[in-house]
XYZ file of C-alpha atoms in Angstrom:
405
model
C -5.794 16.506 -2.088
C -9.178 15.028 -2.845
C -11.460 15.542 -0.485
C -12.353 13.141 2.894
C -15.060 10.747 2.629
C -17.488 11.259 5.707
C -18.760 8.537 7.923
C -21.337 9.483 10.530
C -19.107 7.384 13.469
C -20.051 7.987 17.302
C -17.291 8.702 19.812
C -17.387 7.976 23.290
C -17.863 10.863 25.431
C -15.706 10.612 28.844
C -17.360 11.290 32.199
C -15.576 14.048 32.933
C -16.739 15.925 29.803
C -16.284 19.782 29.925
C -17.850 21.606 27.225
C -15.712 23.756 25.258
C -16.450 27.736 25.080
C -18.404 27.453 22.032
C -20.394 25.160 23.484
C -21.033 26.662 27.096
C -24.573 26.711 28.457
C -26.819 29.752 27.105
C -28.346 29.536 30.801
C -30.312 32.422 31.270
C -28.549 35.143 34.023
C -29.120 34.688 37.519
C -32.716 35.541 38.813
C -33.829 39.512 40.110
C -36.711 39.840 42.713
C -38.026 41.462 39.750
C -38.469 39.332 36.864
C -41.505 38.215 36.715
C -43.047 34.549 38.019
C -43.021 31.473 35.667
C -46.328 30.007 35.339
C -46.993 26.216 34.112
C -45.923 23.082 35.421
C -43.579 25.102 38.686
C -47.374 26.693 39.554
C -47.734 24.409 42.277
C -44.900 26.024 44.286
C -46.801 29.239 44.855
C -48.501 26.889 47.680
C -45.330 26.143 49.566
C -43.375 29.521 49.574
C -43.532 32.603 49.762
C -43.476 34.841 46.790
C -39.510 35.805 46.825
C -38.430 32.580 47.490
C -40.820 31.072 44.969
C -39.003 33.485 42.104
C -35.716 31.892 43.055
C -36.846 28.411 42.810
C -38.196 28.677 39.579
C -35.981 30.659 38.097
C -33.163 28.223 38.968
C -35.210 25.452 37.168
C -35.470 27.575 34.739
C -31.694 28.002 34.650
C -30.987 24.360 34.749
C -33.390 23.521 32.191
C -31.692 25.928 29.651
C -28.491 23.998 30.900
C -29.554 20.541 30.143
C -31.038 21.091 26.962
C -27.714 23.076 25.734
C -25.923 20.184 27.098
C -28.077 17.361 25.456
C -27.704 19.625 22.282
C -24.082 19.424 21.709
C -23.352 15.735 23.063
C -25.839 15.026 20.194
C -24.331 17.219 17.940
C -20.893 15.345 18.682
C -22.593 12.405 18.201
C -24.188 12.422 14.773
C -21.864 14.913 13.035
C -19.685 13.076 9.985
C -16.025 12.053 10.936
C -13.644 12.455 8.005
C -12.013 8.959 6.587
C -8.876 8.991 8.357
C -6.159 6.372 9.596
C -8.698 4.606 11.787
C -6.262 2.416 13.132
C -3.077 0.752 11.907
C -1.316 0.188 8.373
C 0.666 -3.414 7.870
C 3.930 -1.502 8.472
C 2.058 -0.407 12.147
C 1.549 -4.080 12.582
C 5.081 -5.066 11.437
C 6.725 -2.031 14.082
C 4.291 -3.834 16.400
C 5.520 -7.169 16.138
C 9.501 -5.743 16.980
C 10.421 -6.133 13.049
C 9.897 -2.369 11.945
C 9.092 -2.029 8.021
C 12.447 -0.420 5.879
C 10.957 0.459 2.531
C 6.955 0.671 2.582
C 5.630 1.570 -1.162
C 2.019 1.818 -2.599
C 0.256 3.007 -5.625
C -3.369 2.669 -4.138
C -3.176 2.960 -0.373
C -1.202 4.617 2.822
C 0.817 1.366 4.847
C 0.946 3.358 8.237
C -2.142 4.577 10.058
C -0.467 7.924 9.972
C 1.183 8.805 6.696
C 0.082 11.654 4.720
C 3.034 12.216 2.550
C 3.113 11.673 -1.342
C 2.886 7.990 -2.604
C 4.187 8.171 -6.101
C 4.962 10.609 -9.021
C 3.045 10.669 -12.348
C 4.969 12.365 -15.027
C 3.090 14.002 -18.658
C 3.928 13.812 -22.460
C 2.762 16.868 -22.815
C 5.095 19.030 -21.235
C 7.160 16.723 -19.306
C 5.794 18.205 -15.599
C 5.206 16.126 -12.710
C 3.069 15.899 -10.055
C 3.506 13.860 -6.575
C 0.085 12.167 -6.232
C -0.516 11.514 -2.156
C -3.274 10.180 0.090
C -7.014 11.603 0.595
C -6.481 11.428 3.597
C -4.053 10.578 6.305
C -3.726 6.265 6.490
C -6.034 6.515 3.400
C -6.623 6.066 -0.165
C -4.694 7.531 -2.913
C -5.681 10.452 -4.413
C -6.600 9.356 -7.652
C -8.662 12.111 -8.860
C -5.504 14.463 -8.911
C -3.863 12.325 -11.313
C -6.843 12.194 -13.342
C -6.561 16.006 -13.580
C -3.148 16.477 -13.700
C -3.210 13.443 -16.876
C -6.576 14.776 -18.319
C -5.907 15.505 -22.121
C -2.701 13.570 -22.028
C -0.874 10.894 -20.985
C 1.398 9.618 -17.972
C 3.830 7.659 -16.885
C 5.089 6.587 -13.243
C 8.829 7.889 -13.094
C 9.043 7.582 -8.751
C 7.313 5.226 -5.859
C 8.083 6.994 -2.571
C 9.204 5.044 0.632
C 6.532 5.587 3.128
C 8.853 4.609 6.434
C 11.001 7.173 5.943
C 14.569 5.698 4.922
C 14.321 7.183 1.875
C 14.521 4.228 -0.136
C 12.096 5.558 -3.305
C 11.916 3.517 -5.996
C 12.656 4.967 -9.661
C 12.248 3.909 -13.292
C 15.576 2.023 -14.517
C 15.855 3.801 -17.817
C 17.332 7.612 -18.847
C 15.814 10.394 -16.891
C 15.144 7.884 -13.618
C 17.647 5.806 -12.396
C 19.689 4.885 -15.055
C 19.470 1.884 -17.493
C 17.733 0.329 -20.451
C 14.119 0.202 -19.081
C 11.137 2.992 -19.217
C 8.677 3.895 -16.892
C 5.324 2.191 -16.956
C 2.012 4.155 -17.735
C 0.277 5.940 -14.570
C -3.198 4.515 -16.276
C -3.225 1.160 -17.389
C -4.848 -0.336 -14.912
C -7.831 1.060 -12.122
C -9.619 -0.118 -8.960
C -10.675 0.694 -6.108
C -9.188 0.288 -2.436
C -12.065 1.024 0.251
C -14.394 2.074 -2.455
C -12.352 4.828 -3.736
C -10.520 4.946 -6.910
C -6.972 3.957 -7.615
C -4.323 3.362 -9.810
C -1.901 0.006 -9.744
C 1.992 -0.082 -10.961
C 0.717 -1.949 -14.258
C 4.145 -3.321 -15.293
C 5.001 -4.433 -18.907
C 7.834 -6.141 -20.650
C 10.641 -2.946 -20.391
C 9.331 -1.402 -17.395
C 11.600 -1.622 -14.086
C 12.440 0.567 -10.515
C 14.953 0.075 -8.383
C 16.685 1.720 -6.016
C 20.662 1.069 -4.579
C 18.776 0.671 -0.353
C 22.297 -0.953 0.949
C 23.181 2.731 3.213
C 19.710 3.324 3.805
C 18.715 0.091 6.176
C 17.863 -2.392 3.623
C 19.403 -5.417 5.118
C 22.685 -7.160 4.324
C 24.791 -9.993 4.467
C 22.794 -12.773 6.326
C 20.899 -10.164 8.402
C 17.115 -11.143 8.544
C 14.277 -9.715 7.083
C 10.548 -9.968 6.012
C 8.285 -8.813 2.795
C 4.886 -8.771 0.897
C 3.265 -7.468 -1.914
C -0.560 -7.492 -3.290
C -0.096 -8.129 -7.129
C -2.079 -10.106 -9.576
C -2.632 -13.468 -10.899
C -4.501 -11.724 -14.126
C -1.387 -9.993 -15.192
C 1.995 -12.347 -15.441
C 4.049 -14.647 -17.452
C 6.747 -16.523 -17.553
C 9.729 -13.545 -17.811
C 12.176 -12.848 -15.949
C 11.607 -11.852 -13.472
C 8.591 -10.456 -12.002
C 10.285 -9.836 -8.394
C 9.533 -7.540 -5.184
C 12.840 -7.213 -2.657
C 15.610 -7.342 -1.917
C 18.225 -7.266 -5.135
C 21.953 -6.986 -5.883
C 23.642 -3.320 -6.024
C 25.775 -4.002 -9.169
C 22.650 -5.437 -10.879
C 24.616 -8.623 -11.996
C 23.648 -11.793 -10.988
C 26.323 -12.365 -8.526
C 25.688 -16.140 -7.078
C 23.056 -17.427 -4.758
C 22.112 -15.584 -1.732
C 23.054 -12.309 -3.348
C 19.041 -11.869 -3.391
C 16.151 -12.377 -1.514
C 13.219 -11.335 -3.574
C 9.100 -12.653 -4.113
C 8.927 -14.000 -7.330
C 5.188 -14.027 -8.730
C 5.085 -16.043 -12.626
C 4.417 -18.531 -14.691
C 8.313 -19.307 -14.361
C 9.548 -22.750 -13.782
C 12.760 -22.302 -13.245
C 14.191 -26.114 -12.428
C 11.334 -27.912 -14.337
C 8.721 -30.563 -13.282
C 6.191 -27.910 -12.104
C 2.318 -29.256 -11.258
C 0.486 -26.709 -13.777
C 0.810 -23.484 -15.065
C 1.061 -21.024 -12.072
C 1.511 -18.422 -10.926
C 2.875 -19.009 -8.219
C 4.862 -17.528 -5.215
C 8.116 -18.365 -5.590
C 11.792 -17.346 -3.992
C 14.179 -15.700 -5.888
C 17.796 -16.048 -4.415
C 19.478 -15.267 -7.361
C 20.822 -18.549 -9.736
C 17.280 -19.772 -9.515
C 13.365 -19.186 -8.569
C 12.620 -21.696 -5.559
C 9.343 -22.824 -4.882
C 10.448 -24.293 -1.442
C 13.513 -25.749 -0.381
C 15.554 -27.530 -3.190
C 15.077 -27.331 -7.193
C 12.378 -30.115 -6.905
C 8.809 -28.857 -7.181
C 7.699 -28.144 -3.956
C 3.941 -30.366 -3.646
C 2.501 -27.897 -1.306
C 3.047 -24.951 -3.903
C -0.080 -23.678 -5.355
C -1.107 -21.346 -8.177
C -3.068 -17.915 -7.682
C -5.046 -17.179 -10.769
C -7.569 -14.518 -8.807
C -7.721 -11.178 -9.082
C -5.413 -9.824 -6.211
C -2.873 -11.744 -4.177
C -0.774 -11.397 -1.144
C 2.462 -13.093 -1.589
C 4.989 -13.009 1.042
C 8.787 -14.360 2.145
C 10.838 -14.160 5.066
C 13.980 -15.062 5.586
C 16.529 -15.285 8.577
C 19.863 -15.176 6.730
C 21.419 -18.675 8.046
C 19.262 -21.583 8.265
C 15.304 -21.097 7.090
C 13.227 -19.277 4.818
C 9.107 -19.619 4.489
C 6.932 -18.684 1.556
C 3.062 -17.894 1.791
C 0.625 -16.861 -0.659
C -2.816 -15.726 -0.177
C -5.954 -13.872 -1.372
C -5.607 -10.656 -0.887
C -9.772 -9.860 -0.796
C -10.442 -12.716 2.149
C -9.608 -15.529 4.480
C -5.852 -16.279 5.538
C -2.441 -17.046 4.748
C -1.222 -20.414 2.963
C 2.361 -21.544 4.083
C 3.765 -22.730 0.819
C 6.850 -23.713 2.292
C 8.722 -23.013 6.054
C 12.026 -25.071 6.430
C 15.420 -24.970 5.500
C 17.569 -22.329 3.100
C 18.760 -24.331 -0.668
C 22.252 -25.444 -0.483
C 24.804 -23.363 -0.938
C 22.693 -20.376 0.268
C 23.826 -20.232 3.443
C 24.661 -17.639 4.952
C 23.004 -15.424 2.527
C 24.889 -13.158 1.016
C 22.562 -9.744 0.174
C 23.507 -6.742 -1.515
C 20.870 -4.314 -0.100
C 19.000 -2.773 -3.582
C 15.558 -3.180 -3.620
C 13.982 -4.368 -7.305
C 10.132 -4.189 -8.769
C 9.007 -5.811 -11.706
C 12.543 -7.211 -12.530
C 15.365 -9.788 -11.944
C 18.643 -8.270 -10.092
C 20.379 -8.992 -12.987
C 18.586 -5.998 -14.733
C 18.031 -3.465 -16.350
C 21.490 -1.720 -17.102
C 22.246 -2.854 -20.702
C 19.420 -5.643 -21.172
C 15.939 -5.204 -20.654
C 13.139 -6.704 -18.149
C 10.943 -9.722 -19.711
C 8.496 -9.944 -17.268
C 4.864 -8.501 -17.070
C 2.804 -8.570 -13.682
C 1.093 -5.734 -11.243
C 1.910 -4.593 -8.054
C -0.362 -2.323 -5.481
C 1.306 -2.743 -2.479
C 4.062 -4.212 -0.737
C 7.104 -3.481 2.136
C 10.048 -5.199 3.125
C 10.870 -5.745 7.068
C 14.608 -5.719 9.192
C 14.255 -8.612 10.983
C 11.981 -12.237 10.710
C 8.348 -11.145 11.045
C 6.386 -13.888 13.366
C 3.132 -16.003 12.075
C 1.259 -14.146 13.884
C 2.487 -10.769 12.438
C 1.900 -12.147 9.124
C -1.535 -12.965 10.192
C -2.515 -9.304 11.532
C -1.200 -8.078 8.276
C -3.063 -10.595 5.829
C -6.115 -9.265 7.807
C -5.275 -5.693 7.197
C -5.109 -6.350 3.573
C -8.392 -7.938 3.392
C -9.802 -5.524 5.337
C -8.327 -2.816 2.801
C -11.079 -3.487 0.505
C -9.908 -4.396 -2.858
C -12.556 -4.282 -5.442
């Protein structure tokens, strides 16, 4: 792994500090009524005591002296030395667990999504002998590792064949094509596109037109049925269209479009799926399968707005039976727009999920045809259960603070 950044960060030092062994006091041994007297600022005692008693006196502020400055020397020590980059404090998926609606799939090309995580975060795979190489985290909660790819890829290229679930269900996203997951699509290259997340380097999922994952989640607790659930992603507004379908979530098993509510995905295009759309996009949109909503009905939804800047949060929650909310924001500052919070389309309720989970297509894809769409995605998770505002909140402010540059 690349190595930790340092940080020269103070730590509070409890009352009832005890010194570890390494650090005990050098105090000089107990005084003999032969060492000799001390002379210098203790000269004054000769006047007060008598010559044995005096060598006790000053030897013992001696002693104590030594003490103190061994003891000043290491507190200051502990104070000033450099504290490795680490998970210094929670991911979104913390904040999600926090907030009672615990993150299912958790997947990131640039950045660790719990304050903890130290595993792998995606696999880079090269032309020129077909090896591959999990590329992790600098550090636990941190960065991504960027510089191993660029030594494992040096001389070559690379592809992205697997994103790896960081909550532990397992639910890893691969490539829909031969040699992934099966299908028609390929994997998209590992170096299309860098940045960097907290001022270190990083790589994004740069999708193109014929590049897919997906992964069959229904066993492995992606939600169901009408059961409720929660999702973002930070993508782009510099790198979509109008395709089909650009999508993060929750997607149908058989990957055929089988009727509304068989999805639950964030759309982010150019798309305008019913018509009579104010502008050009993109914008964050629904996709419930037989149509990309942009609030509650096929009429354009006034409050929907487009996000042309550099990095976006898009998000969509949904409680299975009655209401649905979409919010967009930017991903580098300030809060969370709520596009739309009201009632489910009709005829999509109860929703009707499958449980796969789909990137950078439709559901109806990519097992005989081929994805359209084009767009980026750095981060994103999906959620059992109906996140809360304020949840949403905490985790728009975790993004920001991420540092996307």
């Amino acid at each position: 792994m690349h190595p930790a950044p340092t940080s020269v960060t103070s730590r509070r030092i409890p009352l009832e500090f005890a010194m570890p062994p390494a650090l005990s006091c050098p105090c000089p041994p107990d005084p003999s009524p032969s060492d000799p007297s001390p002379s210098g600022p203790f000269r004054p005692v000769r006047r007060l005591l008598p010559r044995p008693a005096r060598r006790l006196v000053l030897h013992a502020a001696t002693r104590a002296a030594a003490c103190l400055t061994a003891l000043c020397a290491a507190l200051l020590a502990l104070l000033i030395s450099p504290v490795p980059a680490s998970a210094a404090g929670s991911g979104p998926c913390d904040l999600y667990a926090s907030g009672g609606t615990a993150c299912i799939a958790a997947h990131s090309t640039v950045r660790a999504l719990y304050g903890a995580y130290s595993g792998p975060l995606y696999q880079v795979r090269r032309a020129s002998d077909n090896a591959t190489r999990n590329i992790g985290v600098t550090v636990a909660g941190g960065p991504a590792d960027a510089a191993a790819q660029d030594s494992f890829c040096a001389g070559t290229t690379c592809v992205v064949t697997w994103v790896y679930d960081q909550s532990g269900h397992g639910n890893h996203l691969g490539y829909q094509g031969p040699g992934g997951v099966g299908g028609s699509d390929t994997p998209a290259k590992a170096t299309s596109e860098s940045l960097t997340v907290g001022g270190r380097k990083a790589y994004s999922l740069y999708i193109n037109a014929g590049n897919s994952y997906w992964r069959d989640g229904h066993s492995t607790g992606v939600p169901t049925g009408s059961a409720p659930e929660g999702m973002y992603m930070v993508t782009s507004g510099t790198h979509v269209n109008s395709g089909c379908c650009f999508d993060y979530g929750n997607s149908e098993t058989t990957r055929r479009a089988d009727g509304p509510g068989a999805m639950d995905a964030i759309n982010f295009s150019k798309s305008c799926w019913f018509g009579g759309c104010s502008g050009t996009g993109p914008w964050v949109q629904a996709d419930l399968e037989w149509g990309l909503y942009p609030g509650g009905s096929t009429s354009w939804n006034p409050n929907q707005r487009a996000y042309t800047n550099k990095f976006v949060t898009a998000m969509l929650k949904n409680n299975g039976t009655s209401r649905f909310a979409i919010k967009g924001g930017d991903a580098q500052s300030g809060g969370l727009t709520t596009l739309y919070a009201g009632s489910l389309p009709g005829g999509y309720s109860p929703m009707k999920k499958q449980g796969a989970i789909i990137l950078g297509s439709g559901g109806d894809c990519c097992n005989g045809n081929t994805n359209l769409s084009i767009g980026t995605f750095y981060e994103g998770a999906i959620t059992a259960g109906y996140p809360s505002d304020a949840t949403d909140n905490a985790v728009q402010a975790n993004i920001t603070a991420a540092g996307y540059r």
